[in-house]
Amino acid sequence: MALKMVKGSIDRMFDKNLQDLVRGIRNHKEDEAKYISHCIDEIKQELKQDNIAVKANAVCKLTYLQMLGYDISWAAFNIIEVMSASKFTFKRIGYLAASQCFHEGTDVIMLTTNQIRKDLSSPNQYDTGVALTGLSCFVTPDLARDLANDIMTLMSHTKPYIRKKAVLIMYKVFLKYPESLRPAFPRLKEKLEDPDPGVQSAAVNVICELARRNPKNYLSLAPLFFKLMTSSTNNWVLIKIIKLFGALTPLEPRLGKKLIEPLTNLIHRALDLLYGMVSKKNLMEIVKKLMIHVDKAEGTTYRDELLTKIIDICSQSNYQYITNFEWYISILVELTRLEGTRHGHLIAAQMLDVAIRVKAIRKFAVSQMAMLLDNAHLIASNTQRNGICEVLYAAAWICGEFSEHLEESNQTLEAMLRPKVTTLPGHIQAVYVQNMVKLYASILQQKEQAGEKEAAQEITQLMVDRLPQFVQSADLEVQERASCILQLIKYIQKLQIKEVPVAEEVIALFAGELNPVAPKAQKKVPVPEGLDLDAWINEPPSDSESEDEKPKTIFHDEEQRHSRHRQPEIDEEELARRREVRKQEQANNPFYIKSSPSPQKQYQDTPGVEHIPVVQIDLSVPLKVPGMPMSDQYVKLEEERRHKQKLEKDKKKKKQKKEKKGKHRRHNSLHTESDEDIAPAQHVDIITEEMPENALPSDEDDKDPNDPYKALDIDLDKPLADSEKLPVQRHRNAENLKSPDTEAPLVGKKSKKPKKKEKKRKEKEQEKEKKKEKEKRVTEEGKKTYDIQGNLQNDSQVTVSVIFENKSTSFLKSMELNVLDSLNAKMLRPEGSSVHDGIPVPFQLPPGISNEAQFVFTLQSIVMAQKLKGTLSFIVKNDEGSTHEKLDFKVHFSCASYLITTPCYSDAFAKLLESGDLHMSSIKVDGISISFQHLLAKICFYHHFSVVERVDSCASMYSRSIQGHHVCLLVKKVSNSVSVDGKCNDSTLLSNLLDEMKETLSKC
Amino acid sequence: MIKFFLMVNKQGQTRLSRYYEHVEIHKRTMLEAEVIKNCLSRSKEQCSFIEYKGFKLVYRQYAALFIVVGINETENEMAVYELIHNFVEVLDRYFSRVSELDIMFNLDRVHIILDEMVLNGCIVETNKNRILAPLFVLDKMAES
């Protein structure tokens, strides 16, 4: 027997393992089949041995061969043997092979029942887990019947790891042995409310699958699912539940009403996602889908929500994703058909913005707006504030301002003069009145140039006839404008009768084109060389000038003043030179209104000409759409256009290849790669056009050196270097360690527990703000440091002390700190306030002063480190006035901050270790140069441990979490490497603590 | 529900297969060949979901390796699409920069990972630490 054992283990040394098999197969590409059959022979030999390790190895290889398509069912009995191994390492190989090749027809499967039952009830959760996994693959009706009760018991196992697996397997059991469903159902239902979200989602999965077959049986669960739907944060689970409700609502119509609110909330969340999803390629398609929903939507709130989303999506980042503005204008016009919307103003603003900024689209926009004016009666019925009639405001303005693009100006003018207009809100009528004159002026010019005097007089007569209705308006603005204009027109009429050409002069009233100017344009103008903006143009008035205060210096002063007055008159030559320089500067300055007769023309002659868009009039695009336009047709046209473009591009590419010339691709940083292929239908260059001609290159655009938040662009997650320590901090540390009890608002005084707290800097943030102050720059710095301390009296609270230091020269007040709560960690806010409310900092900060405030956070689980994002808002007050500023920060709750240094005696420590309740884990760090003494001090200081016992280079340490977890450490140092073995009630907490410790140690 | 989970390389060699409903061994080889043919014939621009016979295929390509998951009509394609990536991330963490060879040489371990994530055709765990926990326990046992 002994000999056999020895022989077995020697043999084993020469056995192939899985790696050897895989390598062998790769090396025998020519005769793979032969090699494998040889291997199978070997495996058969191995399986005959008594040694379980050899068998397990053989079965492992079989699993690989099975994947390659070889039948291994002949080894079923051996697989069962390996499954019954006591060692988990072997057992799991057996179960893996079984799950891959066993099925209902496998006859030996009956032999496994007892083994599986034994494994299911094993104290080792992984034994149970592996048995459950295997069972899910090969459960037969017999197995299901025999094991149903065992599995049902496991559904209430203490470990969620087992519970969720058991819940999922139950579904298979129900399928194979339907009789088990009814007895097991109450427990399954219970699992919907399991404290572990994983178990919960497993239960949802199973019930959703069950409900597909017979939804009626699950109607009673609707309230439970409703609760889950409103509380669950797992999106996949939400989707499942919504699908389930989809099956339930036809059976219970009342459900529909209840679902509206939570579902709309979810839809809103989904709509927000659209922002990020759009690209040039899919924008039209997405908007088309949204438009369909707009049509179908019941209830104006939802419809308005969709409307704003459409506009937001299209207009984001300067219309970046719009390739065809004609399409966008049609969308806007289509949106005007919405009844009862509150967002007429928004649509109007978009129409104006696009028409002004996208020159190429003006002609089309004007034609569409003229149509809107013509159909005003359809829109005007809704005259409430911000109602859809607001778009008439935009339409009237666009038609007036860009009247040169109008084709049927007379008709439009007439539409604007209709009596119905007087029912519109006053501010819209006012725009009508103002713009009808613009329109009138351009008609007048046309007629005069064409020599149609009578037509010109006719149009004047029309104005004279119709304007009085506006003069009678109750709205002051309308009345005033109308009567003013009426007089003007009457005057023109007189001149016309005398046959004096008037058009030129009338049109001069509205001369000049409105050019859009980018918000950053001013900044882009370079300061001319040699110009010092900080230098005084005139000497500042000196204080000594106050004569009555210093009467004695009166003569001396007088003299000085004389000389100052004389100064500019001295040099005629110098003056002429300066004048020349100024003219030059003015010529370069687009914002300087030049004295030349037609400034507009000159502007266009400057190098900016190439930016002026060229409209490619595609004849396939119907410019004049009868009735209201349909945006849909653009989607199709756009597709055709893109296709054509692609074909052309491909052709070009081929040509280029032939010529072997690589042309530079047009640089456009805005486009994503996939978008690059799509050129817009109109050449639109909004950004460049709105900049002055000599604007500086815009690569620095987003990295504005004056951006107050630029300095905040710091990686806060990076471990701190020693040099980064703030001087204040060290000082405060010492102070706090000396008097730990000075700030303990939460620690009750009656408590007998040791009141021991440790403060520690976790992380520091240094934040700078810079502000531009006229031409001078003033640097301000705000700085915050904080530490986190656990609270023994309350096992779920920690106090965060934050030091606010004002390093700027301004006064900071109205500070408010707010943190984005996570599921686990929440800031403790006064009762009744919402999670969006910040907590006011109870003091103000004069320049150079620091102060400390404390905030309490509640935590559910402390086994993992947490990171919370937050914002500090405050008002900066200085000589110039006050501004509202914000600082973003992160608070890192490390696991060590949940520990409270607690002394422990060695006998209690030994008892704790013996108890066997603790999980164990260890780390090892190499390259430690500091002394062992120093190392222990670091662990004590940074990780809140205390030394229990120390023998040479070996020490035992102890600490306790605020929730009462014991943490025991054994630290050993051998030459330059340190090993830390830890034991703790919670394995996750321990591994996280050790990870943090590793981080600290690796820096030693 | 998930019906099968496959890893197949461009040459059509199966590197991992897991069936959540029994399929006969010779049918498996045929199915795998057809599935990979379907995936290979698709361009990068086409979407990652294919309707195939009675079920849907969700696939993602990582270098020369395709991961293809067969699901029934009630399963959420997007969830499975994310699951595939999650699975690869877990492999990547365990093997630190996983390669095809890692998967071949450690097939049993890859199975453990997959079994922790998918059970009985349902996604059961997505947290990387929790998925790897049993494997680390096993590695520790093997060491001692």
Coordinates of N, CA, C and O in Angstrom, one line a residue, chain A residues 18-20 22-23 26 29 32 60 63-64 66-72 87-89 92-93 95-96 99-104 124 126 129 132-134 136-137 161 164-166 168-172 196 198 201-202 205-206 209 212 236 239-240 243 281 646 864 920-922 992, chain B residues 1 7 13-26 28-29 32 45 56 72-80 82-83 100-101 103-109 111-112 115-127 129-130 133-135 137-138 140-142 144:
Chain A
L18 N -2.9 20.6 -17.2 CA -3.7 21.2 -18.2 C -2.8 22.1 -19.1 O -3.0 22.0 -20.3
Q19 N -1.9 22.8 -18.5 CA -1.0 23.7 -19.3 C -0.2 22.9 -20.3 O -0.1 23.3 -21.4
D20 N 0.3 21.7 -19.8 CA 1.1 20.9 -20.7 C 0.2 20.4 -21.9 O 0.7 20.3 -23.0
V22 N -2.4 21.8 -23.2 CA -2.7 22.9 -24.1 C -1.5 23.2 -25.0 O -1.5 23.3 -26.2
R23 N -0.3 23.2 -24.3 CA 0.9 23.4 -25.1 C 1.2 22.3 -26.1 O 1.5 22.6 -27.2
R26 N -0.9 22.7 -29.1 CA -0.4 23.7 -30.0 C 0.8 23.3 -30.8 O 1.0 23.8 -31.9
K29 N 0.2 20.7 -34.4 CA -0.9 21.2 -35.2 C -1.1 20.3 -36.4 O -2.3 20.1 -36.8
E32 N -3.0 16.8 -34.8 CA -3.7 17.1 -33.5 C -4.5 15.9 -33.0 O -4.5 15.5 -31.9
C60 N -9.7 17.5 -15.2 CA -9.5 18.9 -15.6 C -9.1 18.9 -17.1 O -9.6 19.7 -17.9
T63 N -12.0 18.3 -19.3 CA -12.9 19.4 -19.5 C -12.5 20.2 -20.7 O -13.3 20.7 -21.5
Y64 N -11.2 20.4 -20.8 CA -10.6 21.1 -22.0 C -10.9 20.4 -23.3 O -11.4 21.0 -24.2
Q66 N -13.3 18.4 -23.8 CA -14.7 18.4 -24.1 C -15.1 19.7 -24.8 O -15.9 19.7 -25.7
M67 N -14.4 20.8 -24.4 CA -14.7 22.1 -25.0 C -14.3 22.0 -26.5 O -14.9 22.6 -27.4
L68 N -13.2 21.2 -26.8 CA -12.8 21.1 -28.2 C -13.7 20.2 -29.0 O -13.5 20.0 -30.2
G69 N -14.7 19.6 -28.3 CA -15.7 18.8 -29.1 C -15.5 17.3 -28.9 O -16.1 16.5 -29.6
Y70 N -14.7 16.9 -27.9 CA -14.6 15.4 -27.7 C -15.6 15.0 -26.6 O -15.8 15.6 -25.6
D71 N -16.1 13.8 -26.9 CA -17.1 13.3 -26.0 C -16.4 12.7 -24.7 O -15.5 11.9 -24.9
I72 N -16.8 13.2 -23.6 CA -16.1 12.6 -22.4 C -17.1 11.9 -21.4 O -16.9 11.7 -20.3
K87 N -11.4 17.8 -0.6 CA -10.7 19.0 -0.8 C -11.4 19.9 -1.9 O -11.7 19.4 -3.0
F88 N -11.6 21.1 -1.6 CA -12.3 22.0 -2.5 C -11.6 22.2 -3.8 O -12.3 22.2 -4.9
T89 N -10.3 22.2 -3.8 CA -9.5 22.3 -5.1 C -9.9 21.2 -6.1 O -9.9 21.5 -7.3
R92 N -14.1 21.2 -7.0 CA -14.7 22.2 -8.0 C -14.3 21.7 -9.4 O -15.1 22.0 -10.3
I93 N -13.2 21.0 -9.6 CA -12.9 20.5 -10.9 C -14.0 19.4 -11.3 O -14.4 19.4 -12.4
Y95 N -17.1 19.3 -10.2 CA -18.3 19.9 -10.5 C -18.3 20.7 -11.8 O -19.3 20.7 -12.6
L96 N -17.1 21.2 -12.2 CA -17.0 21.9 -13.5 C -17.2 20.9 -14.6 O -18.0 21.2 -15.5
S99 N -20.8 19.9 -14.8 CA -21.7 20.9 -15.3 C -21.6 21.1 -16.8 O -22.5 21.5 -17.5
Q100 N -20.4 20.7 -17.3 CA -20.2 20.8 -18.8 C -20.8 19.6 -19.5 O -21.2 19.7 -20.6
C101 N -20.8 18.4 -18.9 CA -21.2 17.2 -19.7 C -22.4 16.5 -19.2 O -22.9 15.7 -19.9
F102 N -22.8 16.7 -17.9 CA -23.9 15.9 -17.4 C -25.2 16.5 -18.0 O -25.3 17.7 -18.2
H103 N -26.2 15.7 -18.2 CA -27.5 16.2 -18.6 C -28.5 15.2 -18.1 O -28.2 14.2 -17.5
E104 N -29.8 15.4 -18.4 CA -30.8 14.6 -17.9 C -30.6 13.1 -18.2 O -31.0 12.2 -17.4
N124 N -18.5 25.3 4.6 CA -17.8 26.2 3.7 C -18.7 26.8 2.6 O -19.3 26.0 1.8
Y126 N -18.1 28.1 -0.1 CA -17.7 27.9 -1.5 C -18.0 26.5 -1.9 O -18.3 26.2 -3.1
G129 N -21.5 26.9 -2.8 CA -21.6 27.7 -4.0 C -21.4 26.8 -5.3 O -22.1 26.9 -6.2
L132 N -24.2 24.5 -6.0 CA -25.3 25.1 -6.6 C -25.1 25.4 -8.1 O -26.0 25.2 -8.9
T133 N -23.9 25.9 -8.4 CA -23.6 26.2 -9.8 C -23.7 25.0 -10.6 O -24.3 25.0 -11.7
G134 N -23.1 23.9 -10.1 CA -23.1 22.7 -10.9 C -24.6 22.2 -11.1 O -25.0 21.9 -12.2
S136 N -27.2 23.8 -11.3 CA -28.0 24.6 -12.2 C -27.9 24.0 -13.6 O -28.7 24.2 -14.5
C137 N -26.7 23.3 -13.9 CA -26.5 22.8 -15.2 C -27.1 21.4 -15.4 O -27.4 21.1 -16.6
Y161 N -24.1 35.6 -0.4 CA -23.5 34.9 -1.5 C -24.2 33.6 -1.8 O -24.5 33.2 -3.0
K164 N -28.4 34.4 -2.8 CA -28.7 34.8 -4.2 C -28.6 33.6 -5.2 O -29.3 33.5 -6.1
K165 N -27.6 32.8 -4.9 CA -27.4 31.6 -5.8 C -28.6 30.7 -5.6 O -29.1 30.2 -6.6
A166 N -29.0 30.5 -4.4 CA -30.1 29.6 -4.1 C -31.4 30.1 -4.8 O -32.1 29.3 -5.4
L168 N -31.7 31.9 -7.5 CA -31.6 31.7 -8.9 C -31.8 30.2 -9.3 O -32.5 29.9 -10.3
I169 N -31.2 29.3 -8.5 CA -31.3 27.9 -8.8 C -32.8 27.4 -8.7 O -33.3 26.6 -9.4
M170 N -33.5 28.1 -7.7 CA -34.9 27.7 -7.5 C -35.7 27.8 -8.8 O -36.6 26.9 -9.0
Y171 N -35.3 28.7 -9.7 CA -36.1 28.8 -10.9 C -36.0 27.5 -11.7 O -36.9 27.0 -12.2
K172 N -34.7 27.0 -11.8 CA -34.5 25.7 -12.5 C -35.3 24.6 -11.8 O -35.9 23.7 -12.4
D196 N -29.9 42.5 1.0 CA -28.8 42.5 0.1 C -29.4 42.8 -1.3 O -30.3 42.1 -1.8
G198 N -28.1 42.2 -4.2 CA -27.9 41.1 -5.1 C -29.0 40.1 -5.0 O -29.4 39.6 -6.0
S201 N -32.2 41.4 -6.6 CA -32.2 41.4 -8.0 C -32.3 40.0 -8.5 O -33.0 39.7 -9.6
A202 N -31.8 39.0 -7.8 CA -32.0 37.6 -8.2 C -33.4 37.2 -8.1 O -34.0 36.6 -9.0
N205 N -35.3 38.7 -10.9 CA -35.1 37.9 -12.1 C -36.0 36.7 -12.2 O -36.6 36.5 -13.2
V206 N -36.0 36.0 -11.1 CA -36.8 34.7 -11.1 C -38.3 35.0 -11.3 O -38.9 34.4 -12.1
E209 N -39.1 36.0 -14.8 CA -39.2 34.9 -15.7 C -40.4 34.0 -15.5 O -41.1 33.6 -16.5
R212 N -43.6 35.7 -16.9 CA -43.8 35.6 -18.4 C -44.8 34.6 -18.8 O -45.5 34.7 -19.8
W236 N -30.7 47.9 -14.3 CA -31.1 46.7 -15.0 C -32.4 46.1 -14.3 O -33.2 45.5 -15.0
I239 N -35.4 48.0 -15.4 CA -35.9 47.7 -16.7 C -36.7 46.4 -16.6 O -37.8 46.3 -17.2
K240 N -36.2 45.4 -15.8 CA -36.9 44.2 -15.7 C -38.3 44.4 -15.1 O -39.3 43.9 -15.5
K243 N -40.7 46.0 -17.5 CA -41.2 45.0 -18.4 C -42.3 44.1 -17.8 O -43.3 43.8 -18.4
K281 N -24.1 62.1 -36.9 CA -24.7 61.1 -37.7 C -26.2 60.8 -37.2 O -27.1 60.6 -38.0
K646 N -20.1 60.8 -49.8 CA -19.2 59.7 -49.5 C -18.6 59.1 -50.8 O -17.5 58.8 -50.9
M864 N -15.8 49.7 3.7 CA -15.1 50.2 2.5 C -14.8 51.7 2.6 O -15.6 52.4 3.2
M920 N -8.9 36.3 8.0 CA -7.5 36.6 8.0 C -7.0 37.0 6.6 O -7.6 36.6 5.6
S921 N -6.1 37.9 6.6 CA -5.5 38.3 5.4 C -4.2 38.9 5.6 O -3.9 39.3 6.8
S922 N -3.3 39.0 4.6 CA -2.0 39.5 4.9 C -1.4 40.2 3.7 O -1.9 40.0 2.5
N992 N -9.4 46.1 2.9 CA -9.3 47.5 2.6 C -8.3 48.2 3.5 O -7.5 49.0 3.0
Chain B
M1 N -32.9 35.4 -20.6 CA -31.9 34.6 -20.0 C -30.8 34.3 -20.9 O -31.0 34.2 -22.1
M7 N -16.3 32.0 -26.0 CA -15.1 32.8 -26.4 C -14.5 32.0 -27.5 O -14.1 30.8 -27.4
Q13 N -11.5 28.8 -33.3 CA -11.2 27.9 -32.3 C -11.9 28.3 -31.0 O -11.7 29.5 -30.6
T14 N -12.6 27.4 -30.4 CA -13.3 27.7 -29.1 C -12.3 27.8 -28.0 O -11.5 26.9 -27.8
R15 N -12.4 28.9 -27.2 CA -11.5 29.0 -26.1 C -12.2 28.9 -24.8 O -11.6 28.7 -23.7
L16 N -13.5 29.0 -24.8 CA -14.3 28.8 -23.6 C -15.8 28.6 -24.1 O -16.2 29.3 -25.0
S17 N -16.4 27.7 -23.5 CA -17.8 27.5 -23.8 C -18.6 27.1 -22.6 O -18.1 26.4 -21.8
R18 N -19.7 27.7 -22.4 CA -20.6 27.4 -21.3 C -22.0 27.4 -21.7 O -22.5 28.4 -22.3
Y19 N -22.7 26.3 -21.5 CA -24.1 26.2 -22.0 C -25.0 26.2 -20.7 O -24.7 25.4 -19.8
Y20 N -26.0 27.0 -20.7 CA -26.9 27.1 -19.6 C -28.1 26.2 -19.8 O -29.0 26.1 -18.9
E21 N -28.2 25.6 -21.0 CA -29.2 24.6 -21.3 C -28.5 23.5 -22.1 O -27.6 23.8 -22.9
H22 N -28.8 22.3 -21.8 CA -28.0 21.2 -22.4 C -28.1 21.2 -23.9 O -29.2 21.3 -24.5
V23 N -26.9 21.1 -24.5 CA -26.8 21.0 -26.0 C -25.9 19.8 -26.2 O -24.9 19.7 -25.6
E24 N -26.3 19.0 -27.1 CA -25.5 17.8 -27.4 C -24.1 18.2 -27.9 O -24.0 19.2 -28.7
I25 N -23.1 17.4 -27.6 CA -21.7 17.7 -27.9 C -21.5 18.0 -29.4 O -20.9 19.0 -29.7
H26 N -22.0 17.2 -30.3 CA -21.7 17.4 -31.7 C -22.5 18.6 -32.2 O -22.0 19.3 -33.1
R28 N -22.9 21.3 -30.4 CA -22.2 22.4 -29.9 C -21.2 22.9 -30.9 O -21.1 24.0 -31.2
T29 N -20.4 21.9 -31.4 CA -19.3 22.3 -32.4 C -19.9 23.0 -33.6 O -19.3 24.0 -34.0
E32 N -21.1 26.5 -32.6 CA -20.0 27.4 -32.4 C -19.4 27.9 -33.7 O -19.1 29.1 -33.9
E45 N -18.8 48.7 -38.1 CA -19.9 49.7 -38.1 C -21.2 49.0 -37.7 O -22.1 49.7 -37.1
K56 N -30.9 35.6 -29.7 CA -30.1 36.8 -30.1 C -28.7 36.5 -29.7 O -28.4 36.0 -28.7
N72 N -32.0 34.7 -24.9 CA -33.4 34.6 -25.4 C -34.0 36.0 -25.6 O -33.4 37.0 -25.2
E73 N -35.2 36.0 -26.0 CA -35.8 37.3 -26.4 C -36.1 38.2 -25.2 O -36.2 39.4 -25.4
T74 N -36.2 37.7 -24.0 CA -36.5 38.5 -22.9 C -35.3 39.2 -22.3 O -35.4 40.1 -21.5
E75 N -34.1 38.6 -22.6 CA -32.9 39.2 -21.9 C -32.6 40.6 -22.6 O -32.9 40.8 -23.7
N76 N -32.0 41.4 -21.8 CA -31.6 42.8 -22.2 C -30.3 42.7 -22.9 O -29.3 42.5 -22.3
E77 N -30.3 43.1 -24.2 CA -29.0 43.0 -24.9 C -27.9 43.9 -24.3 O -26.8 43.6 -24.2
M78 N -28.4 45.1 -23.9 CA -27.5 46.1 -23.4 C -26.8 45.6 -22.1 O -25.6 45.8 -21.9
A79 N -27.6 45.0 -21.3 CA -27.1 44.4 -20.0 C -26.0 43.4 -20.3 O -24.9 43.4 -19.7
V80 N -26.3 42.5 -21.3 CA -25.3 41.5 -21.6 C -24.1 42.1 -22.3 O -23.0 41.6 -22.0
E82 N -22.8 44.9 -21.6 CA -22.0 45.4 -20.5 C -21.4 44.3 -19.7 O -20.2 44.4 -19.3
L83 N -22.1 43.2 -19.6 CA -21.6 42.0 -18.8 C -20.3 41.5 -19.5 O -19.4 41.2 -18.8
E100 N -5.0 35.6 -24.7 CA -5.7 34.4 -25.1 C -5.1 33.2 -24.4 O -5.8 32.2 -24.0
L101 N -3.8 33.2 -24.3 CA -3.1 32.0 -23.7 C -3.5 31.9 -22.2 O -3.6 30.8 -21.8
I103 N -6.2 32.4 -21.0 CA -7.5 31.8 -20.9 C -7.4 30.3 -21.2 O -8.0 29.5 -20.5
M104 N -6.6 29.9 -22.1 CA -6.4 28.5 -22.5 C -5.7 27.8 -21.3 O -6.2 26.7 -21.0
F105 N -4.7 28.3 -20.8 CA -3.9 27.6 -19.8 C -4.7 27.5 -18.4 O -4.4 26.7 -17.6
N106 N -5.6 28.5 -18.2 CA -6.3 28.5 -16.9 C -7.8 28.4 -17.1 O -8.6 29.1 -16.5
L107 N -8.2 27.5 -18.0 CA -9.6 27.4 -18.4 C -10.4 27.2 -17.1 O -11.5 27.8 -17.0
D108 N -10.0 26.4 -16.2 CA -10.8 26.1 -15.0 C -11.0 27.4 -14.2 O -12.1 27.6 -13.7
R109 N -10.0 28.2 -14.1 CA -10.2 29.5 -13.4 C -11.1 30.4 -14.1 O -11.9 31.1 -13.4
H111 N -13.5 29.6 -15.8 CA -14.8 29.1 -15.5 C -15.3 29.5 -14.2 O -16.5 29.8 -14.0
I112 N -14.4 29.5 -13.2 CA -14.8 30.0 -11.8 C -15.3 31.4 -11.9 O -16.4 31.8 -11.4
D115 N -18.7 31.5 -13.6 CA -19.7 31.0 -12.8 C -20.1 31.9 -11.6 O -21.2 31.9 -11.1
E116 N -19.1 32.7 -11.2 CA -19.5 33.7 -10.1 C -20.3 34.8 -10.7 O -21.1 35.4 -10.0
M117 N -20.2 35.1 -12.0 CA -20.9 36.2 -12.6 C -22.3 35.8 -13.2 O -23.2 36.5 -13.1
V118 N -22.3 34.6 -13.8 CA -23.5 34.2 -14.4 C -23.9 32.8 -13.8 O -23.1 31.9 -13.7
L119 N -25.1 32.8 -13.3 CA -25.6 31.5 -12.7 C -27.0 31.2 -13.3 O -27.9 32.1 -13.3
N120 N -27.1 30.0 -13.8 CA -28.4 29.6 -14.3 C -28.9 30.5 -15.4 O -30.1 30.8 -15.4
G121 N -28.0 31.1 -16.1 CA -28.4 32.0 -17.2 C -28.8 33.4 -16.7 O -29.3 34.2 -17.5
C122 N -28.6 33.7 -15.5 CA -28.9 35.1 -15.0 C -27.6 35.7 -14.5 O -26.7 35.1 -14.0
I123 N -27.5 37.0 -14.7 CA -26.3 37.7 -14.1 C -26.5 37.8 -12.6 O -27.5 38.3 -12.1
V124 N -25.5 37.3 -11.9 CA -25.6 37.2 -10.5 C -24.7 38.1 -9.7 O -25.0 38.5 -8.6
E125 N -23.6 38.4 -10.3 CA -22.7 39.3 -9.6 C -21.9 40.1 -10.6 O -21.5 39.6 -11.6
T126 N -21.7 41.4 -10.3 CA -20.9 42.3 -11.2 C -19.7 43.0 -10.4 O -18.9 43.6 -11.1
N127 N -19.7 42.8 -9.1 CA -18.7 43.5 -8.4 C -17.4 42.7 -8.5 O -17.3 41.5 -8.1
N129 N -14.5 42.7 -6.9 CA -13.9 42.1 -5.7 C -14.6 40.9 -5.3 O -14.0 39.9 -4.9
R130 N -15.9 40.9 -5.3 CA -16.7 39.8 -4.9 C -16.6 38.6 -5.9 O -16.6 37.5 -5.5
A133 N -13.2 37.0 -5.1 CA -12.9 36.5 -3.8 C -12.7 35.0 -3.7 O -11.7 34.5 -3.2
P134 N -13.6 34.1 -4.3 CA -13.4 32.7 -4.2 C -12.1 32.2 -4.8 O -11.5 31.3 -4.4
L135 N -11.8 32.9 -5.9 CA -10.6 32.5 -6.7 C -9.4 32.8 -5.8 O -8.4 32.0 -5.8
V137 N -9.3 32.8 -2.6 CA -9.3 31.7 -1.6 C -8.6 30.5 -2.1 O -7.8 29.8 -1.5
L138 N -9.0 30.1 -3.3 CA -8.5 28.9 -3.9 C -7.0 29.0 -4.2 O -6.3 28.1 -3.9
K140 N -4.9 30.7 -2.5 CA -4.2 30.6 -1.2 C -4.1 29.2 -0.8 O -3.1 28.7 -0.3
M141 N -5.2 28.4 -1.0 CA -5.2 27.0 -0.7 C -4.1 26.3 -1.5 O -3.4 25.4 -0.9
A142 N -4.0 26.6 -2.8 CA -3.1 25.9 -3.6 C -1.7 26.2 -3.2 O -0.8 25.3 -3.2
S144 N -0.6 26.9 -0.1 CA -0.2 26.2 1.2 C -0.2 24.7 1.1 O -0.6 24.1 0.2

